């Protein structure tokens, strides 16, 4: 008969179980999720100015985990939670960066000329929209979030690890390449450009073959999480 006292011989086994459970809960390190993509100026111009469909850019998703062993053992679970919400999802080798370990996967991010009905037309949790600017002679570029897919992913993660993804610790950005033969100007505000904070509106000149890394600031990540849409930058075609 159980009298409320745990037998001494059961303590080591229970201790091991509790330690394992604690490590499992903490292993996602507050569910940090990094999203990055590679985008060409030529693709943005074609989509915005010619409304070309089917254009994508290469993307990478990184999910911080507890260790290399945990990443390798749980990679199929992570894939099952994510693969239906990213276009052309492909698992990549786990990465170790200093003290941090990441589950890594590649995907294709859609580049759209309109946000109308895009969640129904795409299986991607995120998308880029490139539209002809009504204010400047150029193209406005924004990042979109499908909240329904994001909630579905979070539900799967929370069911196993009792935590959700948190954009406040995440890194979200694009690497813009000037694949054209002419010089292009890029206008950006309140972002990180090549790792440096941009306060207010600033112009960046990109010569042919040059790159610019644009990353969302803390405020923009919060707006992205709340409103599912955030500006990235503007391309100047004429002044």
PDB file of C-alpha atoms in Angstrom:
ATOM      1  CA  UNK A   1       0.000   0.000   0.000  1.00  0.00           C
ATOM      2  CA  UNK A   2       1.297   3.493  -0.881  1.00  0.00           C
ATOM      3  CA  UNK A   3       1.828   5.564   2.265  1.00  0.00           C
ATOM      4  CA  UNK A   4       3.065   8.779   0.605  1.00  0.00           C
ATOM      5  CA  UNK A   5       6.757   7.964   1.166  1.00  0.00           C
ATOM      6  CA  UNK A   6       8.979   7.312  -1.857  1.00  0.00           C
ATOM      7  CA  UNK A   7      11.092   4.177  -1.344  1.00  0.00           C
ATOM      8  CA  UNK A   8      14.825   4.998  -1.205  1.00  0.00           C
ATOM      9  CA  UNK A   9      15.613   2.637  -4.089  1.00  0.00           C
ATOM     10  CA  UNK A  10      13.314   4.710  -6.356  1.00  0.00           C
ATOM     11  CA  UNK A  11      15.110   8.010  -5.715  1.00  0.00           C
ATOM     12  CA  UNK A  12      18.041   7.585  -8.150  1.00  0.00           C
ATOM     13  CA  UNK A  13      15.693   6.575 -10.955  1.00  0.00           C
ATOM     14  CA  UNK A  14      13.348   9.476 -10.243  1.00  0.00           C
ATOM     15  CA  UNK A  15      16.264  11.904 -10.007  1.00  0.00           C
ATOM     16  CA  UNK A  16      17.521  10.827 -13.401  1.00  0.00           C
ATOM     17  CA  UNK A  17      14.023  11.281 -14.858  1.00  0.00           C
ATOM     18  CA  UNK A  18      13.672  14.779 -13.389  1.00  0.00           C
ATOM     19  CA  UNK A  19      17.102  15.841 -14.663  1.00  0.00           C
ATOM     20  CA  UNK A  20      16.303  14.489 -18.132  1.00  0.00           C
ATOM     21  CA  UNK A  21      12.952  16.293 -18.181  1.00  0.00           C
ATOM     22  CA  UNK A  22      14.566  19.566 -17.095  1.00  0.00           C
ATOM     23  CA  UNK A  23      17.216  19.313 -19.800  1.00  0.00           C
ATOM     24  CA  UNK A  24      14.560  18.556 -22.389  1.00  0.00           C
ATOM     25  CA  UNK A  25      12.528  21.613 -21.405  1.00  0.00           C
ATOM     26  CA  UNK A  26      15.579  23.897 -21.449  1.00  0.00           C
ATOM     27  CA  UNK A  27      17.170  22.409 -24.552  1.00  0.00           C
ATOM     28  CA  UNK A  28      15.628  24.893 -26.991  1.00  0.00           C
ATOM     29  CA  UNK A  29      17.195  27.869 -25.207  1.00  0.00           C
ATOM     30  CA  UNK A  30      14.007  29.974 -25.123  1.00  0.00           C
ATOM     31  CA  UNK A  31      13.139  28.925 -28.691  1.00  0.00           C
ATOM     32  CA  UNK A  32      15.355  31.339 -30.581  1.00  0.00           C
ATOM     33  CA  UNK A  33      14.514  31.259 -34.280  1.00  0.00           C
ATOM     34  CA  UNK A  34      16.711  32.923 -36.927  1.00  0.00           C
ATOM     35  CA  UNK A  35      15.447  33.556 -40.480  1.00  0.00           C
ATOM     36  CA  UNK A  36      17.602  34.843 -43.335  1.00  0.00           C
ATOM     37  CA  UNK A  37      17.300  34.992 -47.105  1.00  0.00           C
ATOM     38  CA  UNK A  38      19.341  35.926 -50.181  1.00  0.00           C
ATOM     39  CA  UNK A  39      17.567  38.304 -52.566  1.00  0.00           C
ATOM     40  CA  UNK A  40      18.673  39.771 -55.907  1.00  0.00           C
ATOM     41  CA  UNK A  41      17.794  43.295 -57.005  1.00  0.00           C
ATOM     42  CA  UNK A  42      16.929  41.956 -60.455  1.00  0.00           C
ATOM     43  CA  UNK A  43      14.297  39.611 -59.008  1.00  0.00           C
ATOM     44  CA  UNK A  44      12.713  42.417 -56.981  1.00  0.00           C
ATOM     45  CA  UNK A  45      12.529  44.673 -60.030  1.00  0.00           C
ATOM     46  CA  UNK A  46      10.980  41.951 -62.213  1.00  0.00           C
ATOM     47  CA  UNK A  47       8.311  41.164 -59.641  1.00  0.00           C
ATOM     48  CA  UNK A  48       7.458  44.774 -58.807  1.00  0.00           C
ATOM     49  CA  UNK A  49       7.600  46.284 -62.299  1.00  0.00           C
ATOM     50  CA  UNK A  50       6.480  43.351 -64.479  1.00  0.00           C
ATOM     51  CA  UNK A  51       4.419  41.462 -61.849  1.00  0.00           C
ATOM     52  CA  UNK A  52       6.264  38.272 -62.691  1.00  0.00           C
ATOM     53  CA  UNK A  53       5.136  35.221 -60.725  1.00  0.00           C
ATOM     54  CA  UNK A  54       6.969  32.202 -59.343  1.00  0.00           C
ATOM     55  CA  UNK A  55      10.065  34.142 -58.249  1.00  0.00           C
ATOM     56  CA  UNK A  56      11.807  32.996 -55.060  1.00  0.00           C
ATOM     57  CA  UNK A  57      14.965  33.621 -53.077  1.00  0.00           C
ATOM     58  CA  UNK A  58      17.056  31.181 -51.084  1.00  0.00           C
ATOM     59  CA  UNK A  59      16.453  31.165 -47.346  1.00  0.00           C
ATOM     60  CA  UNK A  60      17.859  29.602 -44.188  1.00  0.00           C
ATOM     61  CA  UNK A  61      16.124  28.832 -40.904  1.00  0.00           C
ATOM     62  CA  UNK A  62      18.134  28.231 -37.729  1.00  0.00           C
ATOM     63  CA  UNK A  63      16.642  26.937 -34.486  1.00  0.00           C
ATOM     64  CA  UNK A  64      18.853  27.125 -31.397  1.00  0.00           C
ATOM     65  CA  UNK A  65      19.026  23.831 -29.493  1.00  0.00           C
ATOM     66  CA  UNK A  66      20.875  22.521 -26.463  1.00  0.00           C
ATOM     67  CA  UNK A  67      23.647  20.433 -28.016  1.00  0.00           C
ATOM     68  CA  UNK A  68      24.836  18.668 -31.159  1.00  0.00           C
ATOM     69  CA  UNK A  69      23.493  15.359 -29.820  1.00  0.00           C
ATOM     70  CA  UNK A  70      20.090  16.904 -29.176  1.00  0.00           C
ATOM     71  CA  UNK A  71      20.059  18.471 -32.640  1.00  0.00           C
ATOM     72  CA  UNK A  72      20.866  15.193 -34.361  1.00  0.00           C
ATOM     73  CA  UNK A  73      18.466  13.141 -32.243  1.00  0.00           C
ATOM     74  CA  UNK A  74      15.553  15.562 -32.660  1.00  0.00           C
ATOM     75  CA  UNK A  75      16.125  16.692 -36.260  1.00  0.00           C
ATOM     76  CA  UNK A  76      13.207  14.651 -37.593  1.00  0.00           C
ATOM     77  CA  UNK A  77      10.854  16.215 -35.052  1.00  0.00           C
ATOM     78  CA  UNK A  78      11.989  19.727 -35.944  1.00  0.00           C
ATOM     79  CA  UNK A  79      11.592  18.905 -39.624  1.00  0.00           C
ATOM     80  CA  UNK A  80       8.070  17.538 -39.093  1.00  0.00           C
ATOM     81  CA  UNK A  81       7.089  20.746 -37.262  1.00  0.00           C
ATOM     82  CA  UNK A  82       8.528  23.063 -39.921  1.00  0.00           C
ATOM     83  CA  UNK A  83       8.544  21.394 -43.348  1.00  0.00           C
ATOM     84  CA  UNK A  84       4.881  21.998 -44.217  1.00  0.00           C
ATOM     85  CA  UNK A  85       5.273  25.734 -43.593  1.00  0.00           C
ATOM     86  CA  UNK A  86       8.317  26.506 -45.754  1.00  0.00           C
ATOM     87  CA  UNK A  87       8.646  26.098 -49.504  1.00  0.00           C
ATOM     88  CA  UNK A  88      11.186  23.457 -50.672  1.00  0.00           C
ATOM     89  CA  UNK A  89      12.236  22.744 -47.076  1.00  0.00           C
ATOM     90  CA  UNK A  90      15.526  20.779 -46.822  1.00  0.00           C
ATOM     91  CA  UNK A  91      17.405  19.736 -43.676  1.00  0.00           C
ATOM     92  CA  UNK A  92      21.057  20.802 -43.489  1.00  0.00           C
ATOM     93  CA  UNK A  93      23.796  19.647 -41.096  1.00  0.00           C
ATOM     94  CA  UNK A  94      23.577  20.948 -37.524  1.00  0.00           C
ATOM     95  CA  UNK A  95      25.863  23.900 -36.786  1.00  0.00           C
ATOM     96  CA  UNK A  96      28.028  24.739 -33.795  1.00  0.00           C
ATOM     97  CA  UNK A  97      28.845  28.449 -33.431  1.00  0.00           C
ATOM     98  CA  UNK A  98      30.837  29.094 -30.284  1.00  0.00           C
ATOM     99  CA  UNK A  99      28.676  27.918 -27.377  1.00  0.00           C
ATOM    100  CA  UNK A 100      25.505  27.835 -29.503  1.00  0.00           C
ATOM    101  CA  UNK A 101      24.121  24.884 -31.467  1.00  0.00           C
ATOM    102  CA  UNK A 102      21.586  25.161 -34.281  1.00  0.00           C
ATOM    103  CA  UNK A 103      19.231  22.934 -36.199  1.00  0.00           C
ATOM    104  CA  UNK A 104      19.518  24.256 -39.765  1.00  0.00           C
ATOM    105  CA  UNK A 105      17.344  23.954 -42.849  1.00  0.00           C
ATOM    106  CA  UNK A 106      17.101  25.647 -46.235  1.00  0.00           C
ATOM    107  CA  UNK A 107      13.959  26.852 -47.985  1.00  0.00           C
ATOM    108  CA  UNK A 108      12.736  29.099 -50.794  1.00  0.00           C
ATOM    109  CA  UNK A 109      11.033  32.372 -49.878  1.00  0.00           C
ATOM    110  CA  UNK A 110       8.362  33.614 -52.315  1.00  0.00           C
ATOM    111  CA  UNK A 111       8.769  37.119 -53.770  1.00  0.00           C
ATOM    112  CA  UNK A 112       5.308  38.508 -54.520  1.00  0.00           C
ATOM    113  CA  UNK A 113       3.957  41.621 -56.221  1.00  0.00           C
ATOM    114  CA  UNK A 114       0.806  41.634 -54.073  1.00  0.00           C
ATOM    115  CA  UNK A 115      -0.118  40.496 -50.589  1.00  0.00           C
ATOM    116  CA  UNK A 116      -3.688  39.726 -51.668  1.00  0.00           C
ATOM    117  CA  UNK A 117      -4.616  36.152 -50.765  1.00  0.00           C
ATOM    118  CA  UNK A 118      -0.959  35.197 -50.361  1.00  0.00           C
ATOM    119  CA  UNK A 119      -1.480  32.896 -47.341  1.00  0.00           C
ATOM    120  CA  UNK A 120      -3.904  30.789 -49.396  1.00  0.00           C
ATOM    121  CA  UNK A 121      -1.595  30.708 -52.437  1.00  0.00           C
ATOM    122  CA  UNK A 122       1.638  29.799 -50.637  1.00  0.00           C
ATOM    123  CA  UNK A 123       2.684  27.231 -48.050  1.00  0.00           C
ATOM    124  CA  UNK A 124       5.407  29.550 -46.740  1.00  0.00           C
ATOM    125  CA  UNK A 125       5.301  31.053 -43.261  1.00  0.00           C
ATOM    126  CA  UNK A 126       7.089  34.141 -44.569  1.00  0.00           C
ATOM    127  CA  UNK A 127       7.209  35.962 -47.896  1.00  0.00           C
ATOM    128  CA  UNK A 128       8.697  39.090 -49.439  1.00  0.00           C
ATOM    129  CA  UNK A 129       6.515  41.597 -51.276  1.00  0.00           C
ATOM    130  CA  UNK A 130       8.020  43.954 -53.868  1.00  0.00           C
ATOM    131  CA  UNK A 131       5.750  46.715 -55.193  1.00  0.00           C
ATOM    132  CA  UNK A 132       6.181  49.785 -57.358  1.00  0.00           C
ATOM    133  CA  UNK A 133       6.505  52.774 -55.033  1.00  0.00           C
ATOM    134  CA  UNK A 134       3.852  55.464 -55.192  1.00  0.00           C
ATOM    135  CA  UNK A 135       6.157  57.961 -53.469  1.00  0.00           C
ATOM    136  CA  UNK A 136       9.542  57.453 -55.113  1.00  0.00           C
ATOM    137  CA  UNK A 137      10.753  56.248 -58.478  1.00  0.00           C
ATOM    138  CA  UNK A 138      11.527  52.785 -57.277  1.00  0.00           C
ATOM    139  CA  UNK A 139      10.440  49.633 -55.473  1.00  0.00           C
ATOM    140  CA  UNK A 140       9.262  49.162 -51.894  1.00  0.00           C
ATOM    141  CA  UNK A 141      10.192  45.861 -50.247  1.00  0.00           C
ATOM    142  CA  UNK A 142       8.424  44.400 -47.198  1.00  0.00           C
ATOM    143  CA  UNK A 143       8.467  41.168 -45.205  1.00  0.00           C
ATOM    144  CA  UNK A 144       5.219  39.258 -44.560  1.00  0.00           C
ATOM    145  CA  UNK A 145       4.338  36.735 -41.854  1.00  0.00           C
ATOM    146  CA  UNK A 146       1.596  34.101 -42.069  1.00  0.00           C
ATOM    147  CA  UNK A 147       0.324  34.146 -38.481  1.00  0.00           C
ATOM    148  CA  UNK A 148      -1.758  30.975 -38.873  1.00  0.00           C
ATOM    149  CA  UNK A 149       1.275  28.912 -39.911  1.00  0.00           C
ATOM    150  CA  UNK A 150       3.401  30.531 -37.206  1.00  0.00           C
ATOM    151  CA  UNK A 151       0.834  29.555 -34.562  1.00  0.00           C
ATOM    152  CA  UNK A 152       0.706  25.987 -35.893  1.00  0.00           C
ATOM    153  CA  UNK A 153       4.487  25.645 -35.604  1.00  0.00           C
ATOM    154  CA  UNK A 154       4.445  27.139 -32.114  1.00  0.00           C
ATOM    155  CA  UNK A 155       1.715  24.732 -31.032  1.00  0.00           C
ATOM    156  CA  UNK A 156       3.804  21.725 -32.099  1.00  0.00           C
ATOM    157  CA  UNK A 157       6.936  23.048 -30.362  1.00  0.00           C
ATOM    158  CA  UNK A 158       5.068  24.000 -27.187  1.00  0.00           C
ATOM    159  CA  UNK A 159       3.405  20.574 -26.953  1.00  0.00           C
ATOM    160  CA  UNK A 160       6.824  18.932 -26.611  1.00  0.00           C
ATOM    161  CA  UNK A 161       9.062  21.576 -25.029  1.00  0.00           C
ATOM    162  CA  UNK A 162       6.577  23.787 -23.126  1.00  0.00           C
ATOM    163  CA  UNK A 163       7.988  26.904 -24.817  1.00  0.00           C
ATOM    164  CA  UNK A 164       7.198  29.044 -27.845  1.00  0.00           C
ATOM    165  CA  UNK A 165       9.301  30.807 -30.443  1.00  0.00           C
ATOM    166  CA  UNK A 166      10.243  34.303 -29.363  1.00  0.00           C
ATOM    167  CA  UNK A 167      11.029  36.890 -32.052  1.00  0.00           C
ATOM    168  CA  UNK A 168      12.568  39.212 -29.449  1.00  0.00           C
ATOM    169  CA  UNK A 169      15.761  37.083 -29.408  1.00  0.00           C
ATOM    170  CA  UNK A 170      15.648  36.128 -33.071  1.00  0.00           C
ATOM    171  CA  UNK A 171      17.607  37.473 -36.027  1.00  0.00           C
ATOM    172  CA  UNK A 172      15.519  38.169 -39.119  1.00  0.00           C
ATOM    173  CA  UNK A 173      17.010  39.682 -42.223  1.00  0.00           C
ATOM    174  CA  UNK A 174      17.925  39.532 -45.899  1.00  0.00           C
ATOM    175  CA  UNK A 175      21.183  39.683 -47.833  1.00  0.00           C
ATOM    176  CA  UNK A 176      20.531  41.914 -50.827  1.00  0.00           C
ATOM    177  CA  UNK A 177      22.765  41.458 -53.884  1.00  0.00           C
ATOM    178  CA  UNK A 178      23.084  43.892 -56.764  1.00  0.00           C
ATOM    179  CA  UNK A 179      23.108  41.407 -59.642  1.00  0.00           C
ATOM    180  CA  UNK A 180      22.620  44.214 -62.179  1.00  0.00           C
ATOM    181  CA  UNK A 181      25.273  45.915 -64.330  1.00  0.00           C
ATOM    182  CA  UNK A 182      24.410  49.378 -62.982  1.00  0.00           C
ATOM    183  CA  UNK A 183      24.812  51.140 -59.644  1.00  0.00           C
ATOM    184  CA  UNK A 184      21.743  51.054 -57.345  1.00  0.00           C
ATOM    185  CA  UNK A 185      20.750  53.091 -54.306  1.00  0.00           C
ATOM    186  CA  UNK A 186      18.968  51.464 -51.366  1.00  0.00           C
ATOM    187  CA  UNK A 187      16.990  53.448 -48.788  1.00  0.00           C
ATOM    188  CA  UNK A 188      16.585  51.910 -45.321  1.00  0.00           C
ATOM    189  CA  UNK A 189      15.483  53.162 -41.920  1.00  0.00           C
ATOM    190  CA  UNK A 190      15.422  51.821 -38.356  1.00  0.00           C
ATOM    191  CA  UNK A 191      17.198  48.569 -39.275  1.00  0.00           C
ATOM    192  CA  UNK A 192      20.669  47.093 -38.944  1.00  0.00           C
ATOM    193  CA  UNK A 193      22.662  47.462 -42.173  1.00  0.00           C
ATOM    194  CA  UNK A 194      25.759  45.288 -42.385  1.00  0.00           C
ATOM    195  CA  UNK A 195      25.599  44.971 -38.592  1.00  0.00           C
ATOM    196  CA  UNK A 196      25.363  48.699 -37.839  1.00  0.00           C
ATOM    197  CA  UNK A 197      22.197  50.434 -36.545  1.00  0.00           C
ATOM    198  CA  UNK A 198      20.435  52.824 -38.922  1.00  0.00           C
ATOM    199  CA  UNK A 199      18.531  55.635 -37.197  1.00  0.00           C
ATOM    200  CA  UNK A 200      16.192  57.507 -39.495  1.00  0.00           C
ATOM    201  CA  UNK A 201      16.399  57.227 -43.283  1.00  0.00           C
ATOM    202  CA  UNK A 202      19.772  56.455 -44.877  1.00  0.00           C
ATOM    203  CA  UNK A 203      20.905  55.743 -48.445  1.00  0.00           C
ATOM    204  CA  UNK A 204      23.325  52.948 -49.318  1.00  0.00           C
ATOM    205  CA  UNK A 205      25.006  52.719 -52.699  1.00  0.00           C
ATOM    206  CA  UNK A 206      25.490  49.264 -54.187  1.00  0.00           C
ATOM    207  CA  UNK A 207      27.847  48.837 -57.102  1.00  0.00           C
ATOM    208  CA  UNK A 208      27.404  45.794 -59.379  1.00  0.00           C
ATOM    209  CA  UNK A 209      28.112  42.568 -57.462  1.00  0.00           C
ATOM    210  CA  UNK A 210      27.981  44.261 -54.040  1.00  0.00           C
ATOM    211  CA  UNK A 211      25.861  43.064 -51.102  1.00  0.00           C
ATOM    212  CA  UNK A 212      23.948  44.715 -48.256  1.00  0.00           C
ATOM    213  CA  UNK A 213      22.788  42.817 -45.177  1.00  0.00           C
ATOM    214  CA  UNK A 214      19.527  44.277 -43.807  1.00  0.00           C
ATOM    215  CA  UNK A 215      18.336  42.968 -40.431  1.00  0.00           C
ATOM    216  CA  UNK A 216      15.226  43.873 -38.457  1.00  0.00           C
ATOM    217  CA  UNK A 217      15.696  45.934 -35.310  1.00  0.00           C
ATOM    218  CA  UNK A 218      14.115  45.043 -31.957  1.00  0.00           C
ATOM    219  CA  UNK A 219      11.186  47.362 -32.645  1.00  0.00           C
ATOM    220  CA  UNK A 220      10.640  45.978 -36.143  1.00  0.00           C
ATOM    221  CA  UNK A 221      10.686  42.382 -34.899  1.00  0.00           C
ATOM    222  CA  UNK A 222       7.978  43.308 -32.395  1.00  0.00           C
ATOM    223  CA  UNK A 223       5.908  44.979 -35.131  1.00  0.00           C
ATOM    224  CA  UNK A 224       6.449  41.971 -37.396  1.00  0.00           C
ATOM    225  CA  UNK A 225       5.182  39.658 -34.664  1.00  0.00           C
ATOM    226  CA  UNK A 226       2.133  41.825 -33.941  1.00  0.00           C
ATOM    227  CA  UNK A 227       1.073  43.022 -37.391  1.00  0.00           C
ATOM    228  CA  UNK A 228       2.527  40.343 -39.736  1.00  0.00           C
ATOM    229  CA  UNK A 229       4.130  42.940 -42.014  1.00  0.00           C
ATOM    230  CA  UNK A 230       7.185  45.167 -41.789  1.00  0.00           C
ATOM    231  CA  UNK A 231       9.155  47.340 -44.278  1.00  0.00           C
ATOM    232  CA  UNK A 232      12.690  46.245 -45.191  1.00  0.00           C
ATOM    233  CA  UNK A 233      14.031  48.854 -47.652  1.00  0.00           C
ATOM    234  CA  UNK A 234      13.358  50.759 -50.875  1.00  0.00           C
ATOM    235  CA  UNK A 235      15.185  50.534 -54.204  1.00  0.00           C
ATOM    236  CA  UNK A 236      15.713  53.802 -56.058  1.00  0.00           C
ATOM    237  CA  UNK A 237      15.343  53.485 -59.837  1.00  0.00           C
ATOM    238  CA  UNK A 238      15.315  57.191 -60.599  1.00  0.00           C
ATOM    239  CA  UNK A 239      15.465  60.465 -58.681  1.00  0.00           C
TER     240      UNK A 239
END
